[in-house]
mmCIF file of C-alpha atoms in Angstrom:
data_model
loop_
_atom_site.group_PDB
_atom_site.id
_atom_site.type_symbol
_atom_site.label_atom_id
_atom_site.label_comp_id
_atom_site.label_asym_id
_atom_site.label_seq_id
_atom_site.Cartn_x
_atom_site.Cartn_y
_atom_site.Cartn_z
ATOM 1 C CA UNK Z 1 16.633 -16.901 -0.939
ATOM 2 C CA UNK Z 2 13.340 -17.584 0.859
ATOM 3 C CA UNK Z 3 9.804 -16.873 -1.695
ATOM 4 C CA UNK Z 4 6.844 -16.971 0.444
ATOM 5 C CA UNK Z 5 4.403 -18.010 -2.248
ATOM 6 C CA UNK Z 6 0.615 -18.073 -1.780
ATOM 7 C CA UNK Z 7 -0.176 -20.205 -3.857
ATOM 8 C CA UNK Z 8 -3.781 -19.737 -3.402
ATOM 9 C CA UNK Z 9 -3.734 -16.238 -5.272
ATOM 10 C CA UNK Z 10 -4.880 -17.333 -8.547
ATOM 11 C CA UNK Z 11 -8.522 -17.503 -7.004
ATOM 12 C CA UNK Z 12 -8.427 -14.007 -6.946
ATOM 13 C CA UNK Z 13 -9.709 -14.210 -11.075
ATOM 14 C CA UNK Z 14 -12.157 -11.623 -11.638
ATOM 15 C CA UNK Z 15 -12.392 -10.795 -14.977
ATOM 16 C CA UNK Z 16 -12.840 -7.448 -15.818
ATOM 17 C CA UNK Z 17 -12.144 -3.840 -14.222
ATOM 18 C CA UNK Z 18 -13.364 -0.285 -15.219
ATOM 19 C CA UNK Z 19 -10.734 2.344 -16.592
ATOM 20 C CA UNK Z 20 -11.418 5.965 -17.998
ATOM 21 C CA UNK Z 21 -14.932 4.827 -18.782
ATOM 22 C CA UNK Z 22 -13.816 1.686 -20.135
ATOM 23 C CA UNK Z 23 -14.003 -2.328 -19.310
ATOM 24 C CA UNK Z 24 -10.984 -3.911 -19.891
ATOM 25 C CA UNK Z 25 -9.250 -7.228 -18.814
ATOM 26 C CA UNK Z 26 -7.677 -6.862 -15.154
ATOM 27 C CA UNK Z 27 -4.242 -5.650 -15.292
ATOM 28 C CA UNK Z 28 -3.691 -7.753 -11.660
ATOM 29 C CA UNK Z 29 -3.838 -11.082 -13.802
ATOM 30 C CA UNK Z 30 -2.950 -14.064 -12.031
ATOM 31 C CA UNK Z 31 -0.179 -14.450 -14.673
ATOM 32 C CA UNK Z 32 1.889 -11.866 -12.869
ATOM 33 C CA UNK Z 33 2.740 -14.385 -10.087
ATOM 34 C CA UNK Z 34 3.730 -17.258 -12.178
ATOM 35 C CA UNK Z 35 5.959 -15.160 -13.947
ATOM 36 C CA UNK Z 36 7.959 -13.666 -11.024
ATOM 37 C CA UNK Z 37 8.371 -16.975 -9.708
ATOM 38 C CA UNK Z 38 10.127 -18.587 -12.447
ATOM 39 C CA UNK Z 39 12.274 -15.639 -12.945
ATOM 40 C CA UNK Z 40 13.206 -15.860 -9.367
ATOM 41 C CA UNK Z 41 13.937 -19.735 -9.768
ATOM 42 C CA UNK Z 42 15.822 -18.936 -12.572
ATOM 43 C CA UNK Z 43 17.874 -15.786 -11.675
ATOM 44 C CA UNK Z 44 18.279 -16.057 -7.747
ATOM 45 C CA UNK Z 45 17.407 -19.632 -7.128
ATOM 46 C CA UNK Z 46 14.728 -19.010 -5.128
ATOM 47 C CA UNK Z 47 13.467 -21.063 -2.694
ATOM 48 C CA UNK Z 48 9.582 -21.401 -2.598
ATOM 49 C CA UNK Z 49 8.056 -22.007 0.946
ATOM 50 C CA UNK Z 50 4.609 -22.968 1.579
ATOM 51 C CA UNK Z 51 2.893 -20.037 4.403
ATOM 52 C CA UNK Z 52 1.505 -21.381 7.236
ATOM 53 C CA UNK Z 53 -2.239 -20.663 8.579
ATOM 54 C CA UNK Z 54 -1.989 -18.000 11.621
ATOM 55 C CA UNK Z 55 -5.863 -17.562 11.397
ATOM 56 C CA UNK Z 56 -7.244 -14.145 12.376
ATOM 57 C CA UNK Z 57 -5.701 -12.799 14.870
ATOM 58 C CA UNK Z 58 -2.648 -10.981 13.332
ATOM 59 C CA UNK Z 59 -5.151 -9.430 10.848
ATOM 60 C CA UNK Z 60 -7.442 -8.200 13.009
ATOM 61 C CA UNK Z 61 -4.741 -6.193 14.899
ATOM 62 C CA UNK Z 62 -4.708 -4.239 11.751
ATOM 63 C CA UNK Z 63 -7.733 -4.091 10.057
ATOM 64 C CA UNK Z 64 -11.228 -3.333 11.373
ATOM 65 C CA UNK Z 65 -13.510 -6.305 12.626
ATOM 66 C CA UNK Z 66 -16.585 -4.998 10.481
ATOM 67 C CA UNK Z 67 -14.436 -4.378 7.156
ATOM 68 C CA UNK Z 68 -13.047 -7.652 7.835
ATOM 69 C CA UNK Z 69 -16.699 -9.139 7.900
ATOM 70 C CA UNK Z 70 -17.806 -7.510 5.124
ATOM 71 C CA UNK Z 71 -14.454 -8.843 2.694
ATOM 72 C CA UNK Z 72 -15.407 -11.998 4.091
ATOM 73 C CA UNK Z 73 -18.648 -12.039 3.105
ATOM 74 C CA UNK Z 74 -18.846 -9.620 0.210
ATOM 75 C CA UNK Z 75 -19.556 -12.434 -2.840
ATOM 76 C CA UNK Z 76 -21.868 -14.306 -1.219
ATOM 77 C CA UNK Z 77 -24.013 -11.142 -0.335
ATOM 78 C CA UNK Z 78 -23.404 -10.096 -3.938
ATOM 79 C CA UNK Z 79 -24.845 -12.982 -4.973
ATOM 80 C CA UNK Z 80 -27.507 -13.131 -2.453
ATOM 81 C CA UNK Z 81 -28.644 -10.092 -3.700
ATOM 82 C CA UNK Z 82 -29.566 -11.569 -7.354
ATOM 83 C CA UNK Z 83 -26.258 -10.028 -9.088
ATOM 84 C CA UNK Z 84 -24.202 -11.484 -11.570
ATOM 85 C CA UNK Z 85 -20.457 -10.927 -12.139
ATOM 86 C CA UNK Z 86 -17.735 -9.610 -9.741
ATOM 87 C CA UNK Z 87 -18.767 -7.153 -6.460
ATOM 88 C CA UNK Z 88 -18.025 -3.586 -8.076
ATOM 89 C CA UNK Z 89 -19.052 -0.430 -5.712
ATOM 90 C CA UNK Z 90 -21.468 1.919 -7.875
ATOM 91 C CA UNK Z 91 -22.353 4.782 -5.016
ATOM 92 C CA UNK Z 92 -20.601 6.508 -2.304
ATOM 93 C CA UNK Z 93 -20.988 8.933 0.572
ATOM 94 C CA UNK Z 94 -20.422 12.511 -0.806
ATOM 95 C CA UNK Z 95 -18.199 13.215 2.798
ATOM 96 C CA UNK Z 96 -15.196 11.560 4.299
ATOM 97 C CA UNK Z 97 -16.462 8.814 6.494
ATOM 98 C CA UNK Z 98 -13.725 7.248 8.612
ATOM 99 C CA UNK Z 99 -12.053 9.284 10.781
ATOM 100 C CA UNK Z 100 -7.984 9.044 10.602
ATOM 101 C CA UNK Z 101 -7.760 9.213 6.897
ATOM 102 C CA UNK Z 102 -4.983 11.310 5.529
ATOM 103 C CA UNK Z 103 -6.668 13.192 2.518
ATOM 104 C CA UNK Z 104 -7.753 15.875 5.017
ATOM 105 C CA UNK Z 105 -5.550 18.700 3.621
ATOM 106 C CA UNK Z 106 -6.591 18.514 0.020
ATOM 107 C CA UNK Z 107 -10.419 18.513 1.359
ATOM 108 C CA UNK Z 108 -12.526 21.285 1.254
ATOM 109 C CA UNK Z 109 -14.668 21.881 4.395
ATOM 110 C CA UNK Z 110 -18.141 23.914 4.994
ATOM 111 C CA UNK Z 111 -17.742 26.654 7.854
ATOM 112 C CA UNK Z 112 -17.291 24.622 11.211
ATOM 113 C CA UNK Z 113 -15.573 25.672 13.935
ATOM 114 C CA UNK Z 114 -13.355 28.333 11.806
ATOM 115 C CA UNK Z 115 -12.347 25.910 9.242
ATOM 116 C CA UNK Z 116 -13.402 27.497 6.488
ATOM 117 C CA UNK Z 117 -12.489 25.637 3.241
ATOM 118 C CA UNK Z 118 -9.242 24.565 4.193
ATOM 119 C CA UNK Z 119 -7.125 23.329 1.604
ATOM 120 C CA UNK Z 120 -2.932 22.651 1.717
ATOM 121 C CA UNK Z 121 -1.315 25.247 -0.066
ATOM 122 C CA UNK Z 122 -4.103 28.077 -0.602
ATOM 123 C CA UNK Z 123 -3.070 31.487 0.719
ATOM 124 C CA UNK Z 124 -6.736 33.483 0.972
ATOM 125 C CA UNK Z 125 -8.730 33.308 3.673
ATOM 126 C CA UNK Z 126 -6.191 32.959 6.288
ATOM 127 C CA UNK Z 127 -5.261 29.617 4.738
ATOM 128 C CA UNK Z 128 -2.740 27.043 5.554
ATOM 129 C CA UNK Z 129 0.169 27.675 3.628
ATOM 130 C CA UNK Z 130 2.896 24.734 3.326
ATOM 131 C CA UNK Z 131 5.235 27.620 3.229
ATOM 132 C CA UNK Z 132 4.346 27.946 7.480
ATOM 133 C CA UNK Z 133 5.825 25.779 10.005
ATOM 134 C CA UNK Z 134 4.961 22.201 8.901
ATOM 135 C CA UNK Z 135 4.505 21.781 12.260
ATOM 136 C CA UNK Z 136 1.992 24.439 13.087
ATOM 137 C CA UNK Z 137 0.170 23.521 9.788
ATOM 138 C CA UNK Z 138 -0.511 20.022 10.873
ATOM 139 C CA UNK Z 139 -1.505 21.119 14.202
ATOM 140 C CA UNK Z 140 -4.145 23.657 12.575
ATOM 141 C CA UNK Z 141 -5.051 21.116 9.619
ATOM 142 C CA UNK Z 142 -5.766 18.480 12.255
ATOM 143 C CA UNK Z 143 -7.870 20.375 14.584
ATOM 144 C CA UNK Z 144 -9.874 21.493 11.610
ATOM 145 C CA UNK Z 145 -9.925 17.965 10.975
ATOM 146 C CA UNK Z 146 -11.231 16.777 13.831
ATOM 147 C CA UNK Z 147 -13.911 19.175 14.105
ATOM 148 C CA UNK Z 148 -15.126 18.737 10.464
ATOM 149 C CA UNK Z 149 -15.357 14.903 11.298
ATOM 150 C CA UNK Z 150 -17.801 15.321 14.195
ATOM 151 C CA UNK Z 151 -19.962 18.015 12.763
ATOM 152 C CA UNK Z 152 -20.406 17.448 9.153
ATOM 153 C CA UNK Z 153 -20.259 13.626 8.735
ATOM 154 C CA UNK Z 154 -21.460 11.742 11.938
ATOM 155 C CA UNK Z 155 -23.215 9.017 9.738
ATOM 156 C CA UNK Z 156 -20.104 8.588 7.543
ATOM 157 C CA UNK Z 157 -17.980 7.710 10.806
ATOM 158 C CA UNK Z 158 -20.148 4.850 11.270
ATOM 159 C CA UNK Z 159 -19.903 1.441 9.218
ATOM 160 C CA UNK Z 160 -22.965 -0.039 8.055
ATOM 161 C CA UNK Z 161 -24.503 -2.597 9.804
ATOM 162 C CA UNK Z 162 -23.239 -6.295 8.763
ATOM 163 C CA UNK Z 163 -26.732 -6.990 6.893
ATOM 164 C CA UNK Z 164 -26.800 -3.899 5.338
ATOM 165 C CA UNK Z 165 -27.213 -3.809 1.682
ATOM 166 C CA UNK Z 166 -24.135 -5.357 -0.125
ATOM 167 C CA UNK Z 167 -24.284 -1.966 -2.484
ATOM 168 C CA UNK Z 168 -24.273 0.340 0.694
ATOM 169 C CA UNK Z 169 -21.489 -1.356 1.970
ATOM 170 C CA UNK Z 170 -19.579 -2.060 -1.185
ATOM 171 C CA UNK Z 171 -19.861 1.783 -1.151
ATOM 172 C CA UNK Z 172 -19.010 2.456 2.283
ATOM 173 C CA UNK Z 173 -15.719 -0.034 2.437
ATOM 174 C CA UNK Z 174 -14.171 0.762 -1.060
ATOM 175 C CA UNK Z 175 -12.732 4.113 -2.180
ATOM 176 C CA UNK Z 176 -12.221 3.419 -5.856
ATOM 177 C CA UNK Z 177 -14.458 1.105 -8.938
ATOM 178 C CA UNK Z 178 -11.030 -0.650 -9.802
ATOM 179 C CA UNK Z 179 -11.055 -3.615 -7.428
ATOM 180 C CA UNK Z 180 -13.738 -6.218 -8.534
ATOM 181 C CA UNK Z 181 -14.482 -9.002 -5.607
ATOM 182 C CA UNK Z 182 -15.241 -12.539 -6.916
ATOM 183 C CA UNK Z 183 -15.877 -14.953 -5.487
ATOM 184 C CA UNK Z 184 -12.184 -16.601 -4.486
ATOM 185 C CA UNK Z 185 -10.848 -12.510 -3.625
ATOM 186 C CA UNK Z 186 -11.071 -13.238 0.008
ATOM 187 C CA UNK Z 187 -9.654 -16.823 -0.257
ATOM 188 C CA UNK Z 188 -6.048 -15.520 -2.015
ATOM 189 C CA UNK Z 189 -6.019 -12.020 0.092
ATOM 190 C CA UNK Z 190 -6.571 -14.029 3.301
ATOM 191 C CA UNK Z 191 -3.578 -16.353 2.555
ATOM 192 C CA UNK Z 192 -1.363 -13.584 1.113
ATOM 193 C CA UNK Z 193 -1.886 -12.224 5.033
ATOM 194 C CA UNK Z 194 -0.794 -15.556 5.959
ATOM 195 C CA UNK Z 195 2.710 -15.279 3.840
ATOM 196 C CA UNK Z 196 3.760 -12.174 4.769
ATOM 197 C CA UNK Z 197 3.331 -12.891 8.359
ATOM 198 C CA UNK Z 198 5.204 -16.849 7.687
ATOM 199 C CA UNK Z 199 7.660 -14.508 5.672
ATOM 200 C CA UNK Z 200 7.877 -12.535 9.043
ATOM 201 C CA UNK Z 201 8.142 -15.356 10.999
ATOM 202 C CA UNK Z 202 10.869 -17.096 9.248
ATOM 203 C CA UNK Z 203 13.028 -13.615 9.286
ATOM 204 C CA UNK Z 204 12.457 -13.098 12.734
ATOM 205 C CA UNK Z 205 13.813 -16.695 13.460
ATOM 206 C CA UNK Z 206 17.251 -16.189 11.991
ATOM 207 C CA UNK Z 207 17.575 -13.007 10.279
ATOM 208 C CA UNK Z 208 17.613 -14.171 6.272
ATOM 209 C CA UNK Z 209 15.587 -11.765 4.115
ATOM 210 C CA UNK Z 210 12.139 -13.311 2.174
ATOM 211 C CA UNK Z 211 9.821 -12.196 0.417
ATOM 212 C CA UNK Z 212 5.800 -12.630 0.330
ATOM 213 C CA UNK Z 213 4.655 -13.099 -2.948
ATOM 214 C CA UNK Z 214 0.948 -12.923 -3.490
ATOM 215 C CA UNK Z 215 -1.445 -11.407 -5.081
ATOM 216 C CA UNK Z 216 -3.799 -9.123 -4.548
ATOM 217 C CA UNK Z 217 -1.698 -6.497 -3.674
ATOM 218 C CA UNK Z 218 -1.715 -4.675 -0.292
ATOM 219 C CA UNK Z 219 -0.310 -1.118 -0.119
ATOM 220 C CA UNK Z 220 -3.363 0.543 -0.592
ATOM 221 C CA UNK Z 221 -5.592 -1.353 1.749
ATOM 222 C CA UNK Z 222 -6.538 1.409 4.663
ATOM 223 C CA UNK Z 223 -7.859 -0.048 7.946
ATOM 224 C CA UNK Z 224 -10.991 -0.315 6.436
ATOM 225 C CA UNK Z 225 -11.092 0.279 3.247
ATOM 226 C CA UNK Z 226 -10.014 -1.082 -0.257
ATOM 227 C CA UNK Z 227 -9.055 -0.136 -4.031
ATOM 228 C CA UNK Z 228 -6.052 -0.008 -6.223
ATOM 229 C CA UNK Z 229 -6.339 -3.882 -6.449
ATOM 230 C CA UNK Z 230 -5.737 -3.840 -2.715
ATOM 231 C CA UNK Z 231 -7.886 -5.866 -0.247
ATOM 232 C CA UNK Z 232 -5.448 -6.845 3.422
ATOM 233 C CA UNK Z 233 -2.672 -4.620 3.329
ATOM 234 C CA UNK Z 234 0.195 -7.465 3.813
ATOM 235 C CA UNK Z 235 3.166 -4.934 5.092
ATOM 236 C CA UNK Z 236 1.278 -3.609 7.859
ATOM 237 C CA UNK Z 237 -0.276 -6.597 8.915
ATOM 238 C CA UNK Z 238 3.361 -8.083 8.513
ATOM 239 C CA UNK Z 239 4.944 -4.801 10.619
ATOM 240 C CA UNK Z 240 2.360 -5.357 13.489
ATOM 241 C CA UNK Z 241 3.266 -8.909 13.585
ATOM 242 C CA UNK Z 242 6.702 -8.078 14.304
ATOM 243 C CA UNK Z 243 5.974 -5.634 16.521
ATOM 244 C CA UNK Z 244 3.783 -8.217 18.445
ATOM 245 C CA UNK Z 245 6.670 -10.214 18.759
ATOM 246 C CA UNK Z 246 8.453 -7.576 20.310
ATOM 247 C CA UNK Z 247 10.178 -5.708 17.456
ATOM 248 C CA UNK Z 248 11.121 -1.975 18.950
ATOM 249 C CA UNK Z 249 11.012 -0.223 15.719
ATOM 250 C CA UNK Z 250 9.619 -0.747 12.203
ATOM 251 C CA UNK Z 251 10.673 0.978 9.002
ATOM 252 C CA UNK Z 252 8.536 0.203 5.903
ATOM 253 C CA UNK Z 253 10.107 1.623 2.535
ATOM 254 C CA UNK Z 254 7.615 1.841 -0.419
ATOM 255 C CA UNK Z 255 9.002 1.841 -3.789
ATOM 256 C CA UNK Z 256 5.781 1.144 -5.747
ATOM 257 C CA UNK Z 257 5.022 4.159 -8.393
ATOM 258 C CA UNK Z 258 2.057 4.826 -6.291
ATOM 259 C CA UNK Z 259 1.139 6.249 -2.828
ATOM 260 C CA UNK Z 260 1.355 3.827 -0.264
ATOM 261 C CA UNK Z 261 -1.596 5.247 1.045
ATOM 262 C CA UNK Z 262 -2.873 2.451 2.828
ATOM 263 C CA UNK Z 263 -0.049 2.068 4.829
ATOM 264 C CA UNK Z 264 0.302 5.762 5.227
ATOM 265 C CA UNK Z 265 -3.399 5.816 7.387
ATOM 266 C CA UNK Z 266 -2.857 2.881 9.165
ATOM 267 C CA UNK Z 267 0.404 4.124 11.004
ATOM 268 C CA UNK Z 268 0.060 7.661 10.602
ATOM 269 C CA UNK Z 269 -0.827 8.039 14.198
ATOM 270 C CA UNK Z 270 2.102 5.778 15.711
ATOM 271 C CA UNK Z 271 5.682 6.638 16.256
ATOM 272 C CA UNK Z 272 6.783 2.846 16.699
ATOM 273 C CA UNK Z 273 6.379 2.448 12.659
ATOM 274 C CA UNK Z 274 8.164 4.742 10.287
ATOM 275 C CA UNK Z 275 6.597 4.835 6.503
ATOM 276 C CA UNK Z 276 8.416 6.047 3.774
ATOM 277 C CA UNK Z 277 7.142 6.059 -0.043
ATOM 278 C CA UNK Z 278 8.768 6.952 -2.820
ATOM 279 C CA UNK Z 279 6.338 7.591 -5.902
ATOM 280 C CA UNK Z 280 4.774 9.561 -8.533
ATOM 281 C CA UNK Z 281 3.362 12.857 -8.082
ATOM 282 C CA UNK Z 282 -0.559 12.346 -6.361
ATOM 283 C CA UNK Z 283 -1.347 15.673 -8.683
ATOM 284 C CA UNK Z 284 -1.341 13.598 -11.740
ATOM 285 C CA UNK Z 285 -1.204 9.763 -10.477
ATOM 286 C CA UNK Z 286 -3.690 7.294 -8.460
ATOM 287 C CA UNK Z 287 -4.364 7.416 -5.571
ATOM 288 C CA UNK Z 288 -4.508 11.547 -6.309
ATOM 289 C CA UNK Z 289 -5.656 12.678 -2.690
ATOM 290 C CA UNK Z 290 -2.348 11.913 -0.872
ATOM 291 C CA UNK Z 291 1.242 11.187 -0.890
ATOM 292 C CA UNK Z 292 2.168 14.632 -0.713
ATOM 293 C CA UNK Z 293 5.367 16.015 1.199
ATOM 294 C CA UNK Z 294 3.844 17.919 4.095
ATOM 295 C CA UNK Z 295 2.243 14.759 5.151
ATOM 296 C CA UNK Z 296 4.609 14.365 8.429
ATOM 297 C CA UNK Z 297 1.990 11.891 10.375
ATOM 298 C CA UNK Z 298 -0.523 12.907 13.259
ATOM 299 C CA UNK Z 299 -0.088 13.350 17.314
ATOM 300 C CA UNK Z 300 2.652 10.609 18.443
ATOM 301 C CA UNK Z 301 2.972 9.568 14.808
ATOM 302 C CA UNK Z 302 4.238 13.091 13.692
ATOM 303 C CA UNK Z 303 7.935 13.036 11.915
ATOM 304 C CA UNK Z 304 7.086 8.943 11.442
ATOM 305 C CA UNK Z 305 5.545 9.705 7.656
ATOM 306 C CA UNK Z 306 8.018 10.763 4.713
ATOM 307 C CA UNK Z 307 6.121 11.329 1.475
ATOM 308 C CA UNK Z 308 8.749 11.359 -1.541
ATOM 309 C CA UNK Z 309 6.630 12.510 -4.734
ATOM 310 C CA UNK Z 310 8.610 12.473 -8.099
ATOM 311 C CA UNK Z 311 7.774 13.870 -11.327
ATOM 312 C CA UNK Z 312 7.194 12.055 -14.592
ATOM 313 C CA UNK Z 313 10.264 11.115 -16.774
ATOM 314 C CA UNK Z 314 12.590 11.602 -13.130
ATOM 315 C CA UNK Z 315 14.486 8.513 -14.084
ATOM 316 C CA UNK Z 316 16.790 6.678 -11.693
ATOM 317 C CA UNK Z 317 18.532 10.135 -11.205
ATOM 318 C CA UNK Z 318 15.629 11.442 -9.506
ATOM 319 C CA UNK Z 319 14.560 7.982 -7.886
ATOM 320 C CA UNK Z 320 18.255 7.363 -6.921
ATOM 321 C CA UNK Z 321 18.512 11.037 -4.787
ATOM 322 C CA UNK Z 322 14.956 9.875 -3.158
ATOM 323 C CA UNK Z 323 16.100 6.954 -2.015
ATOM 324 C CA UNK Z 324 19.264 8.599 0.021
ATOM 325 C CA UNK Z 325 16.548 11.079 1.826
ATOM 326 C CA UNK Z 326 14.612 7.780 2.455
ATOM 327 C CA UNK Z 327 17.673 5.739 3.390
ATOM 328 C CA UNK Z 328 18.883 8.654 5.822
ATOM 329 C CA UNK Z 329 15.306 8.848 7.350
ATOM 330 C CA UNK Z 330 15.602 5.098 8.323
ATOM 331 C CA UNK Z 331 19.297 5.666 9.825
ATOM 332 C CA UNK Z 332 17.916 8.524 12.088
ATOM 333 C CA UNK Z 333 14.929 6.773 13.012
ATOM 334 C CA UNK Z 334 16.521 3.847 14.356
ATOM 335 C CA UNK Z 335 14.894 1.237 12.973
ATOM 336 C CA UNK Z 336 15.256 -2.536 13.802
ATOM 337 C CA UNK Z 337 13.691 -4.204 10.951
ATOM 338 C CA UNK Z 338 12.639 -2.968 7.198
ATOM 339 C CA UNK Z 339 10.090 -4.122 5.157
ATOM 340 C CA UNK Z 340 10.447 -3.004 1.433
ATOM 341 C CA UNK Z 341 6.773 -2.370 -0.667
ATOM 342 C CA UNK Z 342 8.396 -3.908 -3.586
ATOM 343 C CA UNK Z 343 6.287 -2.756 -6.363
ATOM 344 C CA UNK Z 344 7.817 -2.380 -9.984
ATOM 345 C CA UNK Z 345 5.395 -0.160 -12.228
ATOM 346 C CA UNK Z 346 7.988 2.849 -12.236
ATOM 347 C CA UNK Z 347 9.543 0.756 -15.468
ATOM 348 C CA UNK Z 348 9.339 2.364 -18.759
ATOM 349 C CA UNK Z 349 7.387 -0.228 -20.474
ATOM 350 C CA UNK Z 350 4.602 -0.646 -17.872
ATOM 351 C CA UNK Z 351 1.073 0.160 -18.855
ATOM 352 C CA UNK Z 352 1.265 3.152 -15.986
ATOM 353 C CA UNK Z 353 5.281 3.805 -15.765
ATOM 354 C CA UNK Z 354 5.883 7.265 -15.991
ATOM 355 C CA UNK Z 355 9.067 7.442 -13.824
ATOM 356 C CA UNK Z 356 11.002 6.654 -16.544
ATOM 357 C CA UNK Z 357 13.048 3.656 -14.177
ATOM 358 C CA UNK Z 358 14.741 0.839 -16.197
ATOM 359 C CA UNK Z 359 15.327 -2.969 -15.195
ATOM 360 C CA UNK Z 360 19.286 -1.702 -14.260
ATOM 361 C CA UNK Z 361 17.568 0.521 -12.624
ATOM 362 C CA UNK Z 362 15.960 -1.530 -10.222
ATOM 363 C CA UNK Z 363 18.863 -3.470 -9.489
ATOM 364 C CA UNK Z 364 21.047 -0.110 -8.021
ATOM 365 C CA UNK Z 365 17.625 0.074 -5.948
ATOM 366 C CA UNK Z 366 17.910 -3.550 -4.569
ATOM 367 C CA UNK Z 367 21.599 -2.939 -3.569
ATOM 368 C CA UNK Z 368 20.960 0.387 -1.454
ATOM 369 C CA UNK Z 369 18.470 -1.324 0.242
ATOM 370 C CA UNK Z 370 20.827 -4.308 1.233
ATOM 371 C CA UNK Z 371 23.593 -0.957 2.331
ATOM 372 C CA UNK Z 372 20.668 -0.082 4.677
ATOM 373 C CA UNK Z 373 21.492 -2.714 6.837
ATOM 374 C CA UNK Z 374 18.579 -4.333 8.256
ATOM 375 C CA UNK Z 375 16.394 -7.614 8.605
ATOM 376 C CA UNK Z 376 14.625 -7.115 5.340
ATOM 377 C CA UNK Z 377 11.233 -8.701 4.372
ATOM 378 C CA UNK Z 378 9.864 -8.106 0.949
ATOM 379 C CA UNK Z 379 6.156 -7.836 0.318
ATOM 380 C CA UNK Z 380 4.991 -7.850 -3.449
ATOM 381 C CA UNK Z 381 3.111 -4.999 -5.072
ATOM 382 C CA UNK Z 382 3.005 -3.429 -8.268
ATOM 383 C CA UNK Z 383 4.047 -4.112 -11.416
ATOM 384 C CA UNK Z 384 1.832 -5.314 -14.582
ATOM 385 C CA UNK Z 385 4.195 -5.600 -17.471
ATOM 386 C CA UNK Z 386 4.530 -9.485 -18.931
ATOM 387 C CA UNK Z 387 7.472 -8.981 -20.506
ATOM 388 C CA UNK Z 388 9.378 -7.282 -17.285
ATOM 389 C CA UNK Z 389 7.753 -7.788 -14.109
ATOM 390 C CA UNK Z 390 10.109 -10.941 -13.590
ATOM 391 C CA UNK Z 391 13.142 -9.638 -14.849
ATOM 392 C CA UNK Z 392 12.691 -6.331 -12.757
ATOM 393 C CA UNK Z 393 11.762 -8.235 -9.485
ATOM 394 C CA UNK Z 394 14.339 -10.338 -9.656
ATOM 395 C CA UNK Z 395 16.841 -7.455 -10.426
ATOM 396 C CA UNK Z 396 15.925 -6.045 -6.819
ATOM 397 C CA UNK Z 397 16.485 -9.362 -5.343
ATOM 398 C CA UNK Z 398 19.380 -10.139 -7.358
ATOM 399 C CA UNK Z 399 21.055 -6.494 -6.442
ATOM 400 C CA UNK Z 400 19.925 -6.721 -2.931
ATOM 401 C CA UNK Z 401 21.996 -9.721 -2.544
ATOM 402 C CA UNK Z 402 24.894 -8.484 -4.552
ATOM 403 C CA UNK Z 403 24.428 -11.507 -7.610
ATOM 404 C CA UNK Z 404 24.585 -8.495 -10.270
ATOM 405 C CA UNK Z 405 25.358 -10.907 -12.873
ATOM 406 C CA UNK Z 406 21.876 -12.527 -12.128
ATOM 407 C CA UNK Z 407 19.783 -9.405 -12.349
ATOM 408 C CA UNK Z 408 20.309 -9.561 -16.232
ATOM 409 C CA UNK Z 409 20.649 -12.895 -17.597
ATOM 410 C CA UNK Z 410 18.035 -13.285 -20.239
#
């Protein structure tokens, strides 16, 4: 398999992150990529390919222009402000500030146009209930959300000026404190996007599956927000690039343990790109505010988003059943191409792994993805346990290629 490897990933080399009140060494360690690269070379005879620079146009087709300006200037502006260390947000607006966010179902709103304290699943005071018609509930929530955005947070729907104080811009564009921006973060993210675009082009040229191996990851990056170790959404950029190249319908399957909230947000109102995410329950796992089953899309995108949240400890029995649901949805969508956001952080040895998957399970997942029968692009997302990350990624790809003996090689 061709592996489009972002050799510039190590420019993103921050020295610490905040986790539950402590400063810890970053889990998104540059060594991760070398471990995966070496495992793939050993186990599936991967062919490393250097990405081509396609410029900013494919990135701008997905991400907001002011957001991109912020990302590309954040480190320099942080330095100009006289701050040391990585750029880390410290203050956020108190209300939702970007129209199109998909965490509306779990936010309380003030009494605006009848949208009093809407919260999915609450039964009091005439609130929308999940037990009712999903489409009807979605329509009510969409109306309430639109009214609430317009009336309660107009200033937060406008990005700060490009010359606004860097602390203000960090707080506006970040939604989590876990993603420091360092001197080389933009360079690493930019070349990650180029790797995804290059891999997409290769797949379109000859139909052979390809893998984008890069960091930082992307599936938590929204159109104009970052967090969860993600700056640019590589899977979304690849999908939009394929659409621009004439591919009719694209499915994105996210198997990372955390909900792909950024990918969902980007395509939530579109019916040409199906987003499917299998992940741990957002009741107890990042990103907490999205990833619920009733989030099915909005407007023209209603029905083109499928979330399959799983309970802790579900193992392959639960994950495999979710894979069957995902495959059925992709088949009914009549997708022409498949993009897989490949995270392996649901493994039992992962630092946050709660679903209880084993390396042999990842082989089965790869084989099931192959059975979907579409041209497939894999894009690297999460996975942080150095002892198993290489063999888990190799297991998925070996299972996909039908080389199950390679998946379990030491």
